[in-house]
Amino acid sequence: MRRNIITGIVAFIILIIALTAQPFTYENIDAGNVGIKINLYGSDKGVDNITLVTGRVWYNTWTTKIIEFPTYTQSVDYEPFVITTKDAAEFKVDPKLNYHISPEKVPQIYRQYRRPLGEIQQGFMKNTIYDAYRIVANSFTSDSVMSNREVFEDRVQNVLTKTLGRDGFVYDQLTSAITPPPSLRQMIDEKNTSIQARLKAENMAKQAEAEAKVIITRAEGQAKATLIKARAEAEANQLRQKTLTPLLIQQEWVAKWNGILPTTNAGGSTSLMLGIK
């Protein structure tokens, strides 16, 4: 009886050890990720040509390893670095890259780099981005970088689209944050100040010209009004002269007479009424 108890205890302990040490487990591949199954032993060791879908995956930890790669958009903010244009001007670039991985290219990425995604970002991808900026900068002068920044960044993006896309990294967006050297920044500021001063002077000249035109137009209007008034008065006087007759003049005289006859040295009151013919 005692032996049976001891045998049962030993069997239970062995079962616990077996359950604890058994190699089978599972891993949940979350949405937005893909997993690849890697054989650690055997003639076909390496990466299987199978991309595991999302969900729960059972595997033997002694002979198999599961590597999970995110396929949703990744954002990487790289350290600033210096690029040199073909006229030897040094610009500082602070790039920020948004990208994602093509799910079907995940096995290829692991075969090629055998590194986690974080190490790939700070290794191959970082070097690719730096090289793209340096190559493109060699075809630009300092002035052309500043005046054609969109063209400069488009060329960098075209290089990255080809080099990263070839290995399964899909370029989404890149911001450069290009900073010119202090000497060039001073020249740009002085140039902008000069342009602003010139534009201000031109605006003031245009305003003065417009105000002068208003004054001239107003003066011309007043002169024309005076001339028109003078002409009207002259024409009115001419019309009055034409319409005045001796009868009208005598009628005006009678209308304004106060009834007192003027006295003269001849004495007495003498009628000054004129004979009207």
Short mmCIF file of C-alpha atoms in Angstrom, two decimals:
data_model
loop_
_atom_site.label_atom_id
_atom_site.label_comp_id
_atom_site.label_asym_id
_atom_site.label_seq_id
_atom_site.Cartn_x
_atom_site.Cartn_y
_atom_site.Cartn_z
CA MET A 1 0.00 0.00 0.00
CA ARG A 2 2.80 2.37 0.98
CA ARG A 3 4.67 1.47 -2.22
CA ASN A 4 1.61 2.29 -4.32
CA ILE A 5 1.35 5.69 -2.69
CA ILE A 6 5.01 6.43 -3.36
CA THR A 7 4.64 5.25 -6.96
CA GLY A 8 1.62 7.54 -7.45
CA ILE A 9 3.47 10.52 -6.02
CA VAL A 10 6.45 9.91 -8.28
CA ALA A 11 4.19 9.52 -11.30
CA PHE A 12 2.41 12.78 -10.42
CA ILE A 13 5.72 14.61 -10.08
CA ILE A 14 6.89 13.21 -13.42
CA LEU A 15 3.63 14.33 -15.02
CA ILE A 16 4.01 17.84 -13.60
CA ILE A 17 7.58 18.01 -14.86
CA ALA A 18 6.53 16.72 -18.28
CA LEU A 19 3.72 19.24 -18.53
CA THR A 20 6.00 22.04 -17.44
CA ALA A 21 8.82 21.09 -19.77
CA GLN A 22 6.69 20.21 -22.79
CA PRO A 23 7.65 22.32 -25.79
CA PHE A 24 4.24 23.03 -27.26
CA THR A 25 2.80 26.48 -26.92
CA TYR A 26 0.96 29.05 -28.98
CA GLU A 27 1.30 32.66 -29.97
CA ASN A 28 -1.39 35.15 -30.91
CA ILE A 29 -0.62 37.09 -34.08
CA ASP A 30 -2.50 40.33 -33.61
CA ALA A 31 -4.31 42.18 -36.37
CA GLY A 32 -1.92 44.45 -38.27
CA ASN A 33 0.90 41.92 -37.91
CA VAL A 34 2.13 38.84 -39.73
CA GLY A 35 4.20 36.01 -38.31
CA ILE A 36 6.78 33.78 -39.94
CA LYS A 37 7.62 30.27 -38.76
CA ILE A 38 11.32 29.46 -38.52
CA ASN A 39 12.58 25.87 -38.33
CA LEU A 40 15.53 25.61 -35.96
CA TYR A 41 16.55 22.04 -36.87
CA GLY A 42 16.41 19.67 -39.80
CA SER A 43 17.33 19.80 -43.46
CA ASP A 44 14.81 22.59 -44.13
CA LYS A 45 15.86 24.79 -41.23
CA GLY A 46 15.35 28.47 -41.87
CA VAL A 47 12.34 30.47 -42.90
CA ASP A 48 9.36 28.56 -44.27
CA ASN A 49 7.78 30.03 -47.37
CA ILE A 50 4.62 30.55 -45.40
CA THR A 51 3.32 33.80 -43.99
CA LEU A 52 1.11 33.06 -41.02
CA VAL A 53 -2.18 34.86 -40.86
CA THR A 54 -3.37 36.65 -37.76
CA GLY A 55 -4.73 34.51 -35.00
CA ARG A 56 -3.51 31.82 -32.60
CA VAL A 57 -0.62 29.67 -33.84
CA TRP A 58 0.52 26.48 -32.06
CA TYR A 59 4.14 25.38 -32.45
CA ASN A 60 6.97 23.37 -30.88
CA THR A 61 9.38 25.72 -29.12
CA TRP A 62 12.19 23.16 -29.30
CA THR A 63 12.21 23.01 -33.07
CA THR A 64 10.33 26.12 -34.22
CA LYS A 65 10.39 29.86 -33.61
CA ILE A 66 7.73 32.45 -34.50
CA ILE A 67 8.83 35.95 -35.50
CA GLU A 68 6.16 38.63 -35.62
CA PHE A 69 6.43 41.68 -37.88
CA PRO A 70 4.04 44.65 -37.77
CA THR A 71 2.49 45.62 -41.11
CA TYR A 72 0.77 48.78 -39.91
CA THR A 73 2.38 52.19 -40.49
CA GLN A 74 5.60 52.80 -38.59
CA SER A 75 6.92 56.27 -37.77
CA VAL A 76 10.65 56.73 -37.23
CA ASP A 77 12.25 60.01 -36.17
CA TYR A 78 15.95 59.85 -37.04
CA GLU A 79 18.77 61.88 -35.53
CA PRO A 80 19.70 65.05 -37.46
CA PHE A 81 22.69 64.81 -39.77
CA VAL A 82 24.58 67.04 -42.21
CA ILE A 83 24.51 66.95 -46.01
CA THR A 84 26.76 68.91 -48.38
CA THR A 85 25.63 70.56 -51.61
CA LYS A 86 27.82 70.68 -54.71
CA ASP A 87 28.97 74.21 -53.79
CA ALA A 88 30.15 72.91 -50.38
CA ALA A 89 27.31 74.39 -48.30
CA GLU A 90 26.33 72.29 -45.29
CA PHE A 91 22.65 71.79 -44.47
CA LYS A 92 21.26 70.02 -41.42
CA VAL A 93 18.47 67.51 -42.10
CA ASP A 94 16.14 66.11 -39.43
CA PRO A 95 14.18 63.38 -41.27
CA LYS A 96 11.03 61.65 -40.08
CA LEU A 97 9.85 58.61 -42.06
CA ASN A 98 6.44 56.93 -42.17
CA TYR A 99 6.38 53.51 -43.83
CA HIS A 100 4.82 50.04 -43.67
CA ILE A 101 5.88 46.54 -44.63
CA SER A 102 4.35 44.50 -47.44
CA PRO A 103 3.04 41.33 -45.73
CA GLU A 104 4.16 39.07 -48.58
CA LYS A 105 7.73 40.41 -48.27
CA VAL A 106 8.15 39.60 -44.56
CA PRO A 107 9.92 36.23 -45.13
CA GLN A 108 12.28 37.91 -47.59
CA ILE A 109 13.05 40.70 -45.09
CA TYR A 110 13.93 38.17 -42.39
CA ARG A 111 16.03 36.05 -44.74
CA GLN A 112 18.00 39.11 -45.83
CA TYR A 113 18.55 40.89 -42.53
CA ARG A 114 17.93 38.33 -39.76
CA ARG A 115 17.21 41.22 -37.39
CA PRO A 116 14.16 42.55 -35.53
CA LEU A 117 12.39 45.45 -37.19
CA GLY A 118 13.78 48.00 -34.72
CA GLU A 119 17.36 47.06 -35.61
CA ILE A 120 16.55 47.16 -39.33
CA GLN A 121 15.18 50.69 -38.93
CA GLN A 122 18.35 51.90 -37.24
CA GLY A 123 20.64 49.99 -39.57
CA PHE A 124 19.76 49.41 -43.22
CA MET A 125 16.89 51.92 -43.40
CA LYS A 126 18.81 54.69 -41.65
CA ASN A 127 21.80 54.28 -43.95
CA THR A 128 19.51 54.22 -47.01
CA ILE A 129 17.82 57.46 -45.97
CA TYR A 130 21.13 59.23 -45.23
CA ASP A 131 22.60 58.08 -48.54
CA ALA A 132 19.51 59.27 -50.47
CA TYR A 133 19.86 62.78 -49.04
CA ARG A 134 23.59 62.93 -49.70
CA ILE A 135 23.27 61.69 -53.28
CA VAL A 136 20.52 64.18 -54.13
CA ALA A 137 22.32 67.06 -52.36
CA ASN A 138 25.34 66.59 -54.64
CA SER A 139 23.20 67.68 -57.61
CA PHE A 140 21.94 70.89 -55.97
CA THR A 141 23.56 74.21 -55.09
CA SER A 142 22.76 75.88 -51.79
CA ASP A 143 20.53 78.45 -53.50
CA SER A 144 18.64 75.82 -55.47
CA VAL A 145 17.97 73.77 -52.33
CA MET A 146 16.29 76.76 -50.70
CA SER A 147 14.43 77.98 -53.78
CA ASN A 148 13.40 74.48 -54.97
CA ARG A 149 12.89 72.63 -51.72
CA GLU A 150 9.89 70.69 -53.00
CA VAL A 151 11.90 69.45 -56.01
CA PHE A 152 14.76 68.46 -53.69
CA GLU A 153 12.47 66.47 -51.38
CA ASP A 154 10.65 64.85 -54.32
CA ARG A 155 13.96 63.50 -55.63
CA VAL A 156 14.86 62.14 -52.20
CA GLN A 157 11.46 60.47 -51.97
CA ASN A 158 11.86 58.93 -55.42
CA VAL A 159 15.17 57.38 -54.37
CA LEU A 160 13.66 56.01 -51.16
CA THR A 161 10.61 54.64 -52.98
CA LYS A 162 12.89 52.57 -55.22
CA THR A 163 15.48 51.42 -52.67
CA LEU A 164 13.13 50.71 -49.76
CA GLY A 165 10.33 49.31 -51.95
CA ARG A 166 12.70 46.78 -53.51
CA ASP A 167 13.11 45.11 -50.09
CA GLY A 168 9.46 45.30 -49.05
CA PHE A 169 9.46 48.58 -47.11
CA VAL A 170 6.69 50.74 -48.55
CA TYR A 171 7.44 54.46 -48.29
CA ASP A 172 4.45 56.54 -47.09
CA GLN A 173 5.71 59.99 -46.10
CA LEU A 174 8.93 61.82 -45.38
CA THR A 175 9.53 65.18 -43.72
CA SER A 176 13.00 66.67 -43.98
CA ALA A 177 13.15 69.79 -41.78
CA ILE A 178 16.08 71.20 -43.75
CA THR A 179 18.06 73.92 -41.97
CA PRO A 180 20.57 76.06 -43.95
CA PRO A 181 23.93 77.11 -42.50
CA PRO A 182 23.95 80.34 -40.43
CA SER A 183 25.75 82.34 -43.14
CA LEU A 184 23.17 81.35 -45.75
CA ARG A 185 20.33 81.99 -43.33
CA GLN A 186 21.69 85.52 -42.77
CA MET A 187 21.89 86.10 -46.53
CA ILE A 188 18.33 84.86 -46.94
CA ASP A 189 17.11 87.12 -44.13
CA GLU A 190 18.89 90.13 -45.64
CA LYS A 191 17.49 89.32 -49.06
CA ASN A 192 13.98 89.01 -47.64
CA THR A 193 14.41 92.31 -45.80
CA SER A 194 15.56 93.98 -49.02
CA ILE A 195 12.64 92.55 -50.95
CA GLN A 196 10.19 93.70 -48.29
CA ALA A 197 11.71 97.21 -48.30
CA ARG A 198 11.50 97.35 -52.09
CA LEU A 199 7.90 96.16 -52.08
CA LYS A 200 7.06 98.73 -49.40
CA ALA A 201 8.68 101.52 -51.46
CA GLU A 202 6.83 100.37 -54.58
CA ASN A 203 3.55 100.32 -52.69
CA MET A 204 4.20 103.79 -51.31
CA ALA A 205 5.06 105.06 -54.80
CA LYS A 206 1.90 103.51 -56.19
CA GLN A 207 -0.11 105.04 -53.38
CA ALA A 208 1.44 108.48 -53.97
CA GLU A 209 0.78 108.15 -57.70
CA ALA A 210 -2.80 107.19 -57.03
CA GLU A 211 -3.25 110.12 -54.64
CA ALA A 212 -1.71 112.50 -57.21
CA LYS A 213 -4.08 111.20 -59.86
CA VAL A 214 -6.99 111.83 -57.51
CA ILE A 215 -5.80 115.42 -56.89
CA ILE A 216 -5.28 116.03 -60.63
CA THR A 217 -8.64 114.54 -61.46
CA ARG A 218 -10.29 116.67 -58.78
CA ALA A 219 -8.51 119.82 -60.02
CA GLU A 220 -9.44 119.05 -63.62
CA GLY A 221 -13.01 118.58 -62.53
CA GLN A 222 -13.05 121.89 -60.69
CA ALA A 223 -11.43 123.66 -63.66
CA LYS A 224 -13.96 122.17 -66.01
CA ALA A 225 -16.77 123.20 -63.70
CA THR A 226 -15.43 126.76 -63.50
CA LEU A 227 -15.04 126.91 -67.26
CA ILE A 228 -18.52 125.59 -67.79
CA LYS A 229 -19.87 128.14 -65.32
CA ALA A 230 -17.97 131.00 -67.02
CA ARG A 231 -19.20 129.92 -70.42
CA ALA A 232 -22.73 129.71 -69.12
CA GLU A 233 -22.49 133.22 -67.64
CA ALA A 234 -20.97 134.60 -70.87
CA GLU A 235 -23.70 133.03 -72.94
CA ALA A 236 -26.29 134.39 -70.50
CA ASN A 237 -24.82 137.91 -70.78
CA GLN A 238 -24.83 137.67 -74.55
CA LEU A 239 -28.41 136.53 -74.45
CA ARG A 240 -29.31 139.43 -72.13
CA GLN A 241 -27.61 141.93 -74.44
CA LYS A 242 -29.50 140.59 -77.41
CA THR A 243 -32.85 140.79 -75.63
CA LEU A 244 -32.38 144.30 -74.14
CA THR A 245 -34.31 147.01 -76.09
CA PRO A 246 -34.82 150.77 -75.28
CA LEU A 247 -38.36 149.96 -74.20
CA LEU A 248 -37.18 147.33 -71.74
CA ILE A 249 -34.49 149.66 -70.40
CA GLN A 250 -37.09 152.46 -69.84
CA GLN A 251 -39.44 150.00 -68.19
CA GLU A 252 -36.64 148.96 -65.86
CA TRP A 253 -35.93 152.62 -65.14
CA VAL A 254 -39.60 153.33 -64.39
CA ALA A 255 -39.83 150.24 -62.18
CA LYS A 256 -36.92 151.43 -60.08
CA TRP A 257 -37.92 155.25 -60.03
CA ASN A 258 -38.92 156.61 -56.63
CA GLY A 259 -41.17 159.37 -58.06
CA ILE A 260 -38.83 162.31 -57.39
CA LEU A 261 -37.58 164.23 -60.35
CA PRO A 262 -33.97 165.28 -60.26
CA THR A 263 -33.21 169.04 -59.96
CA THR A 264 -30.71 170.81 -62.12
CA ASN A 265 -29.19 174.34 -62.39
CA ALA A 266 -31.76 175.11 -64.99
CA GLY A 267 -34.28 175.23 -62.16
CA GLY A 268 -37.65 173.71 -61.80
CA SER A 269 -38.60 170.23 -62.45
CA THR A 270 -37.86 169.00 -65.84
CA SER A 271 -39.16 165.83 -67.26
CA LEU A 272 -36.40 163.50 -68.29
CA MET A 273 -38.67 161.03 -69.97
CA LEU A 274 -37.21 160.06 -73.25
CA GLY A 275 -39.17 159.93 -76.33
CA ILE A 276 -39.73 156.44 -77.43
CA LYS A 277 -39.70 155.71 -81.08
#
